[in-house]
PDB file of C-alpha atoms and ligand atoms in Angstrom:
ATOM      1  CA  MET A   1       9.821   6.725  10.714  1.00 94.00           C
ATOM      2  CA  THR A   2       7.457   3.830  11.026  1.00 98.00           C
ATOM      3  CA  ARG A   3       7.146   1.077   8.628  1.00 98.00           C
ATOM      4  CA  ILE A   4       4.976  -1.814   7.789  1.00 98.00           C
ATOM      5  CA  VAL A   5       7.473  -4.725   7.455  1.00 98.00           C
ATOM      6  CA  GLY A   6       4.877  -7.252   6.200  1.00 98.00           C
ATOM      7  CA  GLY A   7       1.562  -8.775   6.609  1.00 98.00           C
ATOM      8  CA  ILE A   8       0.428 -12.446   7.731  1.00 99.00           C
ATOM      9  CA  GLY A   9      -2.741 -13.961   6.939  1.00 98.00           C
ATOM     10  CA  THR A  10      -3.446 -17.105   9.005  1.00 98.00           C
ATOM     11  CA  SER A  11      -6.478 -19.117  10.286  1.00 98.00           C
ATOM     12  CA  HIS A  12      -7.017 -18.996  14.172  1.00 98.00           C
ATOM     13  CA  ILE A  13      -8.450 -22.476  14.759  1.00 98.00           C
ATOM     14  CA  PRO A  14      -8.689 -23.272  18.472  1.00 98.00           C
ATOM     15  CA  ALA A  15      -7.311 -27.028  17.857  1.00 98.00           C
ATOM     16  CA  ILE A  16      -4.012 -25.339  16.744  1.00 98.00           C
ATOM     17  CA  GLY A  17      -3.472 -23.957  20.200  1.00 97.00           C
ATOM     18  CA  LEU A  18      -4.620 -27.368  21.712  1.00 97.00           C
ATOM     19  CA  ALA A  19      -2.168 -29.374  19.547  1.00 98.00           C
ATOM     20  CA  MET A  20       0.749 -26.696  20.837  1.00 97.00           C
ATOM     21  CA  ALA A  21      -0.298 -27.099  24.322  1.00 96.00           C
ATOM     22  CA  ARG A  22      -0.664 -31.166  24.028  1.00 97.00           C
ATOM     23  CA  LYS A  23       2.571 -31.191  22.253  1.00 97.00           C
ATOM     24  CA  GLN A  24       1.214 -32.814  19.113  1.00 98.00           C
ATOM     25  CA  ILE A  25       2.952 -30.930  16.609  1.00 97.00           C
ATOM     26  CA  GLU A  26       5.068 -33.834  15.202  1.00 97.00           C
ATOM     27  CA  GLU A  27       1.969 -35.982  14.866  1.00 98.00           C
ATOM     28  CA  PRO A  28       0.957 -37.033  11.311  1.00 97.00           C
ATOM     29  CA  TYR A  29      -2.178 -34.787  11.440  1.00 98.00           C
ATOM     30  CA  TRP A  30      -0.240 -31.668  12.428  1.00 98.00           C
ATOM     31  CA  ARG A  31       3.311 -32.058  11.114  1.00 98.00           C
ATOM     32  CA  ALA A  32       3.025 -30.490   7.574  1.00 97.00           C
ATOM     33  CA  PHE A  33       0.879 -27.667   9.060  1.00 98.00           C
ATOM     34  CA  PHE A  34       3.302 -26.668  11.708  1.00 98.00           C
ATOM     35  CA  GLU A  35       6.160 -27.074   9.182  1.00 98.00           C
ATOM     36  CA  ALA A  36       4.606 -24.506   6.959  1.00 98.00           C
ATOM     37  CA  TYR A  37       5.067 -21.847   9.630  1.00 98.00           C
ATOM     38  CA  ARG A  38       8.865 -22.536  10.143  1.00 98.00           C
ATOM     39  CA  PRO A  39       9.771 -20.034   7.342  1.00 98.00           C
ATOM     40  CA  VAL A  40       7.528 -17.535   8.744  1.00 98.00           C
ATOM     41  CA  ARG A  41       9.171 -17.727  12.227  1.00 98.00           C
ATOM     42  CA  ALA A  42      12.531 -17.384  10.337  1.00 98.00           C
ATOM     43  CA  TRP A  43      11.230 -14.303   8.555  1.00 98.00           C
ATOM     44  CA  LEU A  44       9.976 -12.798  11.920  1.00 98.00           C
ATOM     45  CA  GLU A  45      13.226 -13.670  13.451  1.00 97.00           C
ATOM     46  CA  ALA A  46      15.143 -11.699  10.830  1.00 98.00           C
ATOM     47  CA  VAL A  47      12.671  -8.739  10.270  1.00 98.00           C
ATOM     48  CA  LYS A  48      12.096  -8.215  14.118  1.00 98.00           C
ATOM     49  CA  PRO A  49       8.970  -6.395  13.943  1.00 98.00           C
ATOM     50  CA  THR A  50       8.251  -4.297  17.138  1.00 98.00           C
ATOM     51  CA  VAL A  51       4.551  -4.015  17.040  1.00 98.00           C
ATOM     52  CA  ALA A  52       1.927  -6.620  15.812  1.00 98.00           C
ATOM     53  CA  VAL A  53      -1.412  -5.018  14.623  1.00 99.00           C
ATOM     54  CA  VAL A  54      -3.801  -8.060  14.907  1.00 99.00           C
ATOM     55  CA  VAL A  55      -6.895  -7.737  12.947  1.00 99.00           C
ATOM     56  CA  TYR A  56      -9.476 -10.581  14.240  1.00 98.00           C
ATOM     57  CA  ASN A  57     -12.964 -11.218  15.066  1.00 98.00           C
ATOM     58  CA  ASP A  58     -14.128 -11.376  18.618  1.00 98.00           C
ATOM     59  CA  HIS A  59     -15.984 -14.672  19.130  1.00 97.00           C
ATOM     60  CA  GLY A  60     -17.807 -13.827  22.433  1.00 96.00           C
ATOM     61  CA  LEU A  61     -15.225 -13.359  24.899  1.00 97.00           C
ATOM     62  CA  ASN A  62     -15.243  -9.578  24.825  1.00 97.00           C
ATOM     63  CA  PHE A  63     -18.296  -8.640  22.895  1.00 97.00           C
ATOM     64  CA  PHE A  64     -21.501 -10.548  22.773  1.00 96.00           C
ATOM     65  CA  LEU A  65     -24.391 -10.511  20.572  1.00 95.00           C
ATOM     66  CA  ASP A  66     -26.286  -7.849  22.655  1.00 96.00           C
ATOM     67  CA  LYS A  67     -23.432  -5.306  21.962  1.00 96.00           C
ATOM     68  CA  MET A  68     -21.382  -5.843  18.807  1.00 98.00           C
ATOM     69  CA  PRO A  69     -19.321  -2.952  17.267  1.00 98.00           C
ATOM     70  CA  ALA A  70     -18.479  -3.271  13.435  1.00 98.00           C
ATOM     71  CA  PHE A  71     -14.842  -2.173  14.002  1.00 98.00           C
ATOM     72  CA  ALA A  72     -13.299  -2.039  17.586  1.00 98.00           C
ATOM     73  CA  ILE A  73      -9.704  -1.201  18.694  1.00 98.00           C
ATOM     74  CA  GLY A  74      -7.635  -1.847  21.632  1.00 98.00           C
ATOM     75  CA  ALA A  75      -6.260   1.254  23.397  1.00 98.00           C
ATOM     76  CA  ALA A  76      -4.800  -0.173  26.447  1.00 98.00           C
ATOM     77  CA  HIS A  77      -1.494  -0.851  27.936  1.00 98.00           C
ATOM     78  CA  GLU A  78      -2.196  -4.521  28.197  1.00 98.00           C
ATOM     79  CA  TYR A  79      -4.616  -7.238  26.757  1.00 98.00           C
ATOM     80  CA  ARG A  80      -5.669 -10.066  28.753  1.00 98.00           C
ATOM     81  CA  ASN A  81      -6.603 -13.508  27.492  1.00 97.00           C
ATOM     82  CA  ALA A  82      -9.362 -15.522  29.460  1.00 97.00           C
ATOM     83  CA  ASP A  83     -10.944 -18.812  29.145  1.00 95.00           C
ATOM     84  CA  GLU A  84     -13.571 -19.317  26.191  1.00 96.00           C
ATOM     85  CA  GLY A  85     -14.308 -22.994  27.018  1.00 95.00           C
ATOM     86  CA  TRP A  86     -12.151 -24.570  24.197  1.00 95.00           C
ATOM     87  CA  GLY A  87      -9.651 -26.061  26.842  1.00 94.00           C
ATOM     88  CA  LEU A  88      -7.030 -23.790  25.823  1.00 95.00           C
ATOM     89  CA  PRO A  89      -4.388 -22.714  28.392  1.00 93.00           C
ATOM     90  CA  THR A  90      -4.895 -19.018  29.214  1.00 95.00           C
ATOM     91  CA  LEU A  91      -1.910 -17.180  27.924  1.00 93.00           C
ATOM     92  CA  PRO A  92       0.122 -14.365  29.770  1.00 93.00           C
ATOM     93  CA  SER A  93      -1.182 -10.808  29.161  1.00 96.00           C
ATOM     94  CA  PHE A  94      -0.107  -9.108  25.835  1.00 98.00           C
ATOM     95  CA  PRO A  95       1.605  -5.809  25.896  1.00 98.00           C
ATOM     96  CA  GLY A  96      -0.248  -2.896  24.417  1.00 98.00           C
ATOM     97  CA  ASN A  97       1.121   0.460  22.874  1.00 98.00           C
ATOM     98  CA  ALA A  98      -1.763   2.859  23.954  1.00 98.00           C
ATOM     99  CA  ALA A  99      -0.198   6.039  22.497  1.00 98.00           C
ATOM    100  CA  PHE A 100       0.091   4.218  19.030  1.00 98.00           C
ATOM    101  CA  SER A 101      -3.516   3.121  19.329  1.00 98.00           C
ATOM    102  CA  TRP A 102      -4.780   6.571  19.906  1.00 98.00           C
ATOM    103  CA  HIS A 103      -2.822   7.750  16.916  1.00 98.00           C
ATOM    104  CA  LEU A 104      -4.472   5.274  14.718  1.00 98.00           C
ATOM    105  CA  ILE A 105      -7.808   6.078  16.148  1.00 98.00           C
ATOM    106  CA  GLU A 106      -7.415   9.784  15.302  1.00 98.00           C
ATOM    107  CA  GLN A 107      -6.106   9.101  11.829  1.00 98.00           C
ATOM    108  CA  LEU A 108      -9.021   6.559  11.122  1.00 98.00           C
ATOM    109  CA  ALA A 109     -11.683   9.008  12.402  1.00 98.00           C
ATOM    110  CA  ALA A 110     -10.087  11.535  10.130  1.00 98.00           C
ATOM    111  CA  ALA A 111     -10.534   9.214   7.218  1.00 98.00           C
ATOM    112  CA  ASP A 112     -14.146   8.454   8.033  1.00 98.00           C
ATOM    113  CA  PHE A 113     -13.748   5.095  10.174  1.00 98.00           C
ATOM    114  CA  ASP A 114     -15.154   5.780  13.464  1.00 97.00           C
ATOM    115  CA  LEU A 115     -14.083   2.938  15.520  1.00 98.00           C
ATOM    116  CA  THR A 116     -15.249   1.706  19.136  1.00 98.00           C
ATOM    117  CA  THR A 117     -12.344   2.466  21.403  1.00 98.00           C
ATOM    118  CA  CYS A 118     -11.689   0.042  24.183  1.00 98.00           C
ATOM    119  CA  GLN A 119      -9.350   0.892  26.890  1.00 98.00           C
ATOM    120  CA  GLU A 120      -9.910  -2.531  28.409  1.00 98.00           C
ATOM    121  CA  MET A 121     -10.146  -5.556  26.044  1.00 98.00           C
ATOM    122  CA  LEU A 122     -10.178  -9.216  26.480  1.00 98.00           C
ATOM    123  CA  VAL A 123      -8.622 -11.000  23.441  1.00 98.00           C
ATOM    124  CA  ASP A 124      -9.858 -14.689  22.496  1.00 98.00           C
ATOM    125  CA  HIS A 125      -8.315 -17.407  20.192  1.00 98.00           C
ATOM    126  CA  GLY A 126      -8.761 -15.378  17.005  1.00 98.00           C
ATOM    127  CA  PHE A 127      -5.917 -13.071  18.540  1.00 98.00           C
ATOM    128  CA  VAL A 128      -4.114 -15.409  20.832  1.00 97.00           C
ATOM    129  CA  VAL A 129      -3.655 -18.672  18.478  1.00 98.00           C
ATOM    130  CA  PRO A 130      -2.038 -16.748  15.709  1.00 98.00           C
ATOM    131  CA  MET A 131       0.355 -15.251  18.272  1.00 98.00           C
ATOM    132  CA  GLN A 132       1.267 -18.377  19.800  1.00 97.00           C
ATOM    133  CA  LEU A 133       1.705 -20.032  16.351  1.00 97.00           C
ATOM    134  CA  LEU A 134       4.090 -17.277  15.273  1.00 98.00           C
ATOM    135  CA  TRP A 135       6.097 -16.784  18.343  1.00 98.00           C
ATOM    136  CA  PRO A 136       5.988 -20.262  20.026  1.00 95.00           C
ATOM    137  CA  GLN A 137       9.294 -19.915  21.756  1.00 84.00           C
ATOM    138  CA  ALA A 138       8.495 -16.447  23.269  1.00 80.00           C
ATOM    139  CA  LYS A 139       9.037 -16.471  27.162  1.00 83.00           C
ATOM    140  CA  SER A 140       7.704 -12.887  27.031  1.00 91.00           C
ATOM    141  CA  TRP A 141       5.934 -11.520  23.835  1.00 96.00           C
ATOM    142  CA  PRO A 142       8.579  -9.834  21.445  1.00 97.00           C
ATOM    143  CA  VAL A 143       6.057  -7.367  19.943  1.00 98.00           C
ATOM    144  CA  ARG A 144       3.705  -4.770  21.502  1.00 98.00           C
ATOM    145  CA  THR A 145       0.251  -5.385  20.082  1.00 98.00           C
ATOM    146  CA  ILE A 146      -2.715  -3.511  18.802  1.00 99.00           C
ATOM    147  CA  PRO A 147      -5.879  -5.646  18.592  1.00 98.00           C
ATOM    148  CA  ILE A 148      -8.676  -4.536  16.033  1.00 99.00           C
ATOM    149  CA  HIS A 149     -11.921  -6.366  15.926  1.00 98.00           C
ATOM    150  CA  VAL A 150     -14.081  -6.823  12.856  1.00 98.00           C
ATOM    151  CA  ASN A 151     -17.478  -8.092  13.502  1.00 98.00           C
ATOM    152  CA  THR A 152     -18.131 -11.283  11.386  1.00 98.00           C
ATOM    153  CA  VAL A 153     -20.539 -12.707  13.999  1.00 97.00           C
ATOM    154  CA  GLN A 154     -23.595 -10.460  14.360  1.00 97.00           C
ATOM    155  CA  HIS A 155     -25.337  -9.542  11.071  1.00 97.00           C
ATOM    156  CA  PRO A 156     -25.368  -6.997   9.200  1.00 98.00           C
ATOM    157  CA  LEU A 157     -21.469  -7.433   8.761  1.00 98.00           C
ATOM    158  CA  PRO A 158     -19.146  -4.938   7.225  1.00 98.00           C
ATOM    159  CA  THR A 159     -18.893  -5.640   3.505  1.00 98.00           C
ATOM    160  CA  PRO A 160     -15.665  -7.075   2.173  1.00 98.00           C
ATOM    161  CA  ARG A 161     -15.218  -3.799   0.241  1.00 98.00           C
ATOM    162  CA  ARG A 162     -15.401  -1.610   3.344  1.00 98.00           C
ATOM    163  CA  CYS A 163     -12.918  -3.915   5.140  1.00 98.00           C
ATOM    164  CA  LEU A 164     -10.406  -3.517   2.238  1.00 98.00           C
ATOM    165  CA  LYS A 165     -10.944   0.230   2.195  1.00 98.00           C
ATOM    166  CA  PHE A 166     -10.611   0.123   6.036  1.00 98.00           C
ATOM    167  CA  GLY A 167      -7.339  -1.753   5.595  1.00 99.00           C
ATOM    168  CA  GLU A 168      -5.980   1.064   3.279  1.00 98.00           C
ATOM    169  CA  ALA A 169      -6.647   3.753   5.717  1.00 98.00           C
ATOM    170  CA  LEU A 170      -5.000   1.631   8.481  1.00 99.00           C
ATOM    171  CA  GLY A 171      -1.925   1.205   6.524  1.00 98.00           C
ATOM    172  CA  LYS A 172      -1.695   5.061   6.061  1.00 98.00           C
ATOM    173  CA  ALA A 173      -2.483   5.681   9.718  1.00 98.00           C
ATOM    174  CA  ILE A 174       0.276   3.071  10.884  1.00 98.00           C
ATOM    175  CA  GLU A 175       2.941   4.675   8.610  1.00 98.00           C
ATOM    176  CA  SER A 176       2.106   8.175   9.887  1.00 98.00           C
ATOM    177  CA  TRP A 177       2.973   7.378  13.459  1.00 98.00           C
ATOM    178  CA  PRO A 178       6.135   9.490  14.075  1.00 96.00           C
ATOM    179  CA  GLY A 179       7.592   6.767  16.449  1.00 90.00           C
ATOM    180  CA  ASN A 180      10.160   4.282  15.129  1.00 95.00           C
ATOM    181  CA  GLU A 181       8.318   1.084  14.774  1.00 98.00           C
ATOM    182  CA  ARG A 182       8.447  -1.852  12.590  1.00 98.00           C
ATOM    183  CA  VAL A 183       5.005  -3.151  12.329  1.00 98.00           C
ATOM    184  CA  VAL A 184       3.805  -6.397  10.994  1.00 99.00           C
ATOM    185  CA  VAL A 185      -0.131  -6.562  10.304  1.00 99.00           C
ATOM    186  CA  LEU A 186      -1.875  -9.964  11.057  1.00 99.00           C
ATOM    187  CA  GLY A 187      -5.326 -10.869   9.454  1.00 99.00           C
ATOM    188  CA  THR A 188      -6.738 -13.845  11.067  1.00 98.00           C
ATOM    189  CA  GLY A 189      -9.416 -16.311  10.416  1.00 98.00           C
ATOM    190  CA  GLY A 190     -11.025 -18.285   7.511  1.00 96.00           C
ATOM    191  CA  LEU A 191     -10.569 -19.789   5.303  1.00 98.00           C
ATOM    192  CA  SER A 192     -13.793 -21.795   4.413  1.00 98.00           C
ATOM    193  CA  HIS A 193     -15.678 -23.237   7.446  1.00 98.00           C
ATOM    194  CA  GLN A 194     -19.234 -23.713   8.714  1.00 98.00           C
ATOM    195  CA  LEU A 195     -19.455 -24.669  12.327  1.00 97.00           C
ATOM    196  CA  ASP A 196     -23.333 -24.723  12.737  1.00 94.00           C
ATOM    197  CA  GLY A 197     -26.522 -25.430  10.682  1.00 95.00           C
ATOM    198  CA  GLN A 198     -27.389 -28.030   8.051  1.00 95.00           C
ATOM    199  CA  ARG A 199     -24.140 -27.414   6.249  1.00 97.00           C
ATOM    200  CA  ALA A 200     -21.711 -27.683   9.340  1.00 98.00           C
ATOM    201  CA  GLY A 201     -18.491 -29.056   7.982  1.00 98.00           C
ATOM    202  CA  PHE A 202     -18.852 -27.253   4.781  1.00 98.00           C
ATOM    203  CA  ILE A 203     -15.265 -26.533   3.206  1.00 98.00           C
ATOM    204  CA  ASN A 204     -14.772 -25.272  -0.425  1.00 98.00           C
ATOM    205  CA  LYS A 205     -10.864 -25.765  -1.475  1.00 98.00           C
ATOM    206  CA  PRO A 206     -11.325 -24.383  -4.904  1.00 98.00           C
ATOM    207  CA  PHE A 207     -12.574 -21.023  -3.413  1.00 98.00           C
ATOM    208  CA  ASP A 208      -9.977 -21.200  -0.696  1.00 98.00           C
ATOM    209  CA  LEU A 209      -7.218 -21.442  -3.298  1.00 98.00           C
ATOM    210  CA  PHE A 210      -8.895 -18.860  -5.379  1.00 98.00           C
ATOM    211  CA  CYS A 211      -8.850 -16.479  -2.350  1.00 98.00           C
ATOM    212  CA  LEU A 212      -5.152 -17.224  -1.551  1.00 98.00           C
ATOM    213  CA  GLU A 213      -4.286 -16.280  -5.136  1.00 98.00           C
ATOM    214  CA  LYS A 214      -6.556 -13.260  -5.678  1.00 98.00           C
ATOM    215  CA  ILE A 215      -5.740 -11.598  -2.369  1.00 98.00           C
ATOM    216  CA  VAL A 216      -2.122 -10.993  -3.422  1.00 98.00           C
ATOM    217  CA  ASP A 217      -2.528  -9.137  -6.774  1.00 97.00           C
ATOM    218  CA  ALA A 218      -6.269  -8.431  -7.054  1.00 98.00           C
ATOM    219  CA  PRO A 219      -7.688  -8.164  -3.787  1.00 98.00           C
ATOM    220  CA  GLU A 220     -10.662  -6.040  -5.559  1.00 98.00           C
ATOM    221  CA  VAL A 221     -12.033  -9.155  -6.817  1.00 98.00           C
ATOM    222  CA  LEU A 222     -12.597 -10.599  -3.508  1.00 98.00           C
ATOM    223  CA  ALA A 223     -13.991  -7.121  -2.220  1.00 98.00           C
ATOM    224  CA  ASN A 224     -16.617  -7.213  -4.978  1.00 98.00           C
ATOM    225  CA  TYR A 225     -18.259 -10.192  -3.134  1.00 98.00           C
ATOM    226  CA  SER A 226     -21.129  -9.558  -0.673  1.00 98.00           C
ATOM    227  CA  ILE A 227     -21.164 -11.114   2.591  1.00 98.00           C
ATOM    228  CA  ARG A 228     -24.073 -13.451   1.341  1.00 98.00           C
ATOM    229  CA  ASP A 229     -21.905 -14.470  -1.379  1.00 98.00           C
ATOM    230  CA  LEU A 230     -18.992 -15.351   1.060  1.00 98.00           C
ATOM    231  CA  ILE A 231     -21.422 -17.373   3.252  1.00 98.00           C
ATOM    232  CA  GLU A 232     -22.710 -19.363   0.151  1.00 98.00           C
ATOM    233  CA  LEU A 233     -19.142 -19.978  -1.218  1.00 98.00           C
ATOM    234  CA  ALA A 234     -17.268 -20.255   2.084  1.00 98.00           C
ATOM    235  CA  GLY A 235     -19.629 -21.195   4.879  1.00 98.00           C
ATOM    236  CA  THR A 236     -21.248 -19.334   7.698  1.00 98.00           C
ATOM    237  CA  GLN A 237     -17.662 -18.622   9.155  1.00 98.00           C
ATOM    238  CA  GLY A 238     -16.245 -17.919   5.726  1.00 98.00           C
ATOM    239  CA  PRO A 239     -16.699 -14.034   6.218  1.00 98.00           C
ATOM    240  CA  GLU A 240     -13.751 -14.156   8.438  1.00 98.00           C
ATOM    241  CA  LEU A 241     -11.843 -13.608   5.072  1.00 98.00           C
ATOM    242  CA  VAL A 242     -12.528  -9.891   5.657  1.00 98.00           C
ATOM    243  CA  GLN A 243      -9.995  -9.731   8.244  1.00 98.00           C
ATOM    244  CA  TRP A 244      -7.372 -10.778   5.515  1.00 99.00           C
ATOM    245  CA  LEU A 245      -8.632  -7.959   3.114  1.00 99.00           C
ATOM    246  CA  VAL A 246      -8.018  -5.419   6.026  1.00 99.00           C
ATOM    247  CA  MET A 247      -4.262  -6.835   6.299  1.00 99.00           C
ATOM    248  CA  ARG A 248      -4.005  -6.656   2.626  1.00 98.00           C
ATOM    249  CA  GLY A 249      -5.283  -3.197   2.503  1.00 98.00           C
ATOM    250  CA  ALA A 250      -2.691  -2.060   4.900  1.00 98.00           C
ATOM    251  CA  LEU A 251       0.017  -3.389   2.581  1.00 98.00           C
ATOM    252  CA  GLY A 252      -0.748  -0.820  -0.193  1.00 98.00           C
ATOM    253  CA  PRO A 253      -1.216  -1.280  -4.001  1.00 97.00           C
ATOM    254  CA  SER A 254       1.370  -4.043  -4.677  1.00 97.00           C
ATOM    255  CA  VAL A 255       3.039  -6.809  -2.446  1.00 98.00           C
ATOM    256  CA  ARG A 256       5.260  -9.696  -2.943  1.00 98.00           C
ATOM    257  CA  LYS A 257       4.241 -13.118  -1.684  1.00 98.00           C
ATOM    258  CA  LEU A 258       7.014 -14.827   0.371  1.00 98.00           C
ATOM    259  CA  GLU A 259       5.327 -17.954   1.916  1.00 98.00           C
ATOM    260  CA  SER A 260       1.962 -19.531   1.643  1.00 98.00           C
ATOM    261  CA  ASN A 261       0.146 -22.654   2.654  1.00 98.00           C
ATOM    262  CA  TYR A 262      -3.124 -24.600   2.645  1.00 98.00           C
ATOM    263  CA  GLN A 263      -4.072 -27.588   4.728  1.00 97.00           C
ATOM    264  CA  VAL A 264      -7.515 -29.092   4.660  1.00 97.00           C
ATOM    265  CA  PRO A 265      -9.104 -29.971   6.783  1.00 97.00           C
ATOM    266  CA  ILE A 266      -7.782 -28.611   9.962  1.00 98.00           C
ATOM    267  CA  SER A 267     -10.487 -29.142  12.475  1.00 98.00           C
ATOM    268  CA  ASN A 268     -13.476 -27.879  10.621  1.00 98.00           C
ATOM    269  CA  THR A 269     -11.548 -25.291   8.445  1.00 98.00           C
ATOM    270  CA  GLY A 270      -9.722 -24.804   5.195  1.00 98.00           C
ATOM    271  CA  SER A 271      -6.760 -23.501   6.747  1.00 98.00           C
ATOM    272  CA  GLY A 272      -4.734 -20.727   4.901  1.00 98.00           C
ATOM    273  CA  MET A 273      -1.372 -19.034   5.612  1.00 98.00           C
ATOM    274  CA  LEU A 274       0.207 -16.233   3.652  1.00 98.00           C
ATOM    275  CA  LEU A 275       3.333 -13.961   4.234  1.00 98.00           C
ATOM    276  CA  LEU A 276       3.302 -10.848   2.301  1.00 98.00           C
ATOM    277  CA  GLU A 277       5.847  -8.076   1.804  1.00 98.00           C
ATOM    278  CA  LYS A 278       5.232  -4.639   0.693  1.00 95.00           C
ATOM    279  CA  ALA A 279       6.615  -4.362  -3.004  1.00 92.00           C
ATOM    280  CA  ALA A 280       8.934  -1.261  -3.295  1.00 73.00           C
TER     281      ALA A 280
HETATM  282  C1  DHB B 301     -12.734 -23.356  14.278  1.00 93.25           C
HETATM  283  C2  DHB B 301     -12.499 -22.297  13.436  1.00 93.25           C
HETATM  284  C3  DHB B 301     -12.657 -21.106  13.801  1.00 93.25           C
HETATM  285  O1  DHB B 301     -12.242 -19.834  13.026  1.00 93.25           O
HETATM  286  C4  DHB B 301     -13.129 -20.830  15.264  1.00 93.25           C
HETATM  287  O2  DHB B 301     -13.157 -19.384  15.377  1.00 93.25           O
HETATM  288  C5  DHB B 301     -13.361 -21.817  15.869  1.00 93.25           C
HETATM  289  C6  DHB B 301     -13.228 -23.142  15.458  1.00 93.25           C
HETATM  290  C7  DHB B 301     -12.607 -24.767  13.702  1.00 93.25           C
HETATM  291  O3  DHB B 301     -12.441 -25.144  12.612  1.00 93.25           O
HETATM  292  O4  DHB B 301     -12.815 -25.703  14.754  1.00 93.25           O
HETATM  293 FE1   FE B 302     -12.988 -17.984  13.883  1.00 93.25          FE
END
């Protein structure tokens, strides 16, 4: 029987990967940020997931503005990282589980979510930075991975409500896999940030804290926002919150919060972290 052992929401800011590469994690700017991940790593060490389903948005490494699926999923035996221009070291390939991916694709299609299927897929900082943050010591990746991309770049974007529903269908699809996997679902990105335009640098701490609270017990409150609302409240990149909603939907109706953290700013972002377990 395959089980979802938990869900993790985390920002995926490239500067986190740079701080790790430059060994700056003890510096005053970074110390509290990295310290907050210590119990999450201990939880992973104890729970030992075998598969990570990583819900993120591609930022242009794999898809570009000319061809942009709303939802896409990897169905490959491995996923390569590549240089995006942030100065991040290119990480070793991530092992996939193509058979499990195809099971998810079939189940999700049957639940009316038709995904773009990628038998080759490059993974960018949205995927790679959280993996490195969660398993910093890994000589080889201790989980097989299934990347899922949600478009938060090229408008129109899928609505928060659709993303929560997509997550609900994803959770059912994961737990219907006849294998014996322990699955952690990651939702990466957010929280508030705006990297471009007149409001560049915009962060909304009260709204971020509201999201961190509501996503635990009342995710439908966040699902009621439109993408335009999220942009107004959380900046042009604020819609990355939808990846957290997919993660939250996958965990089912009720969850227990084990850890959370909020650090502001990290680079240009109100940086959030949440570790959730399914409530029995
Ligand atoms: C930053 C945040 C992001 O989510 C991203 O994709 C790139 C950069 C930042 O805050 O620098
Ligand atoms: Fe991003």
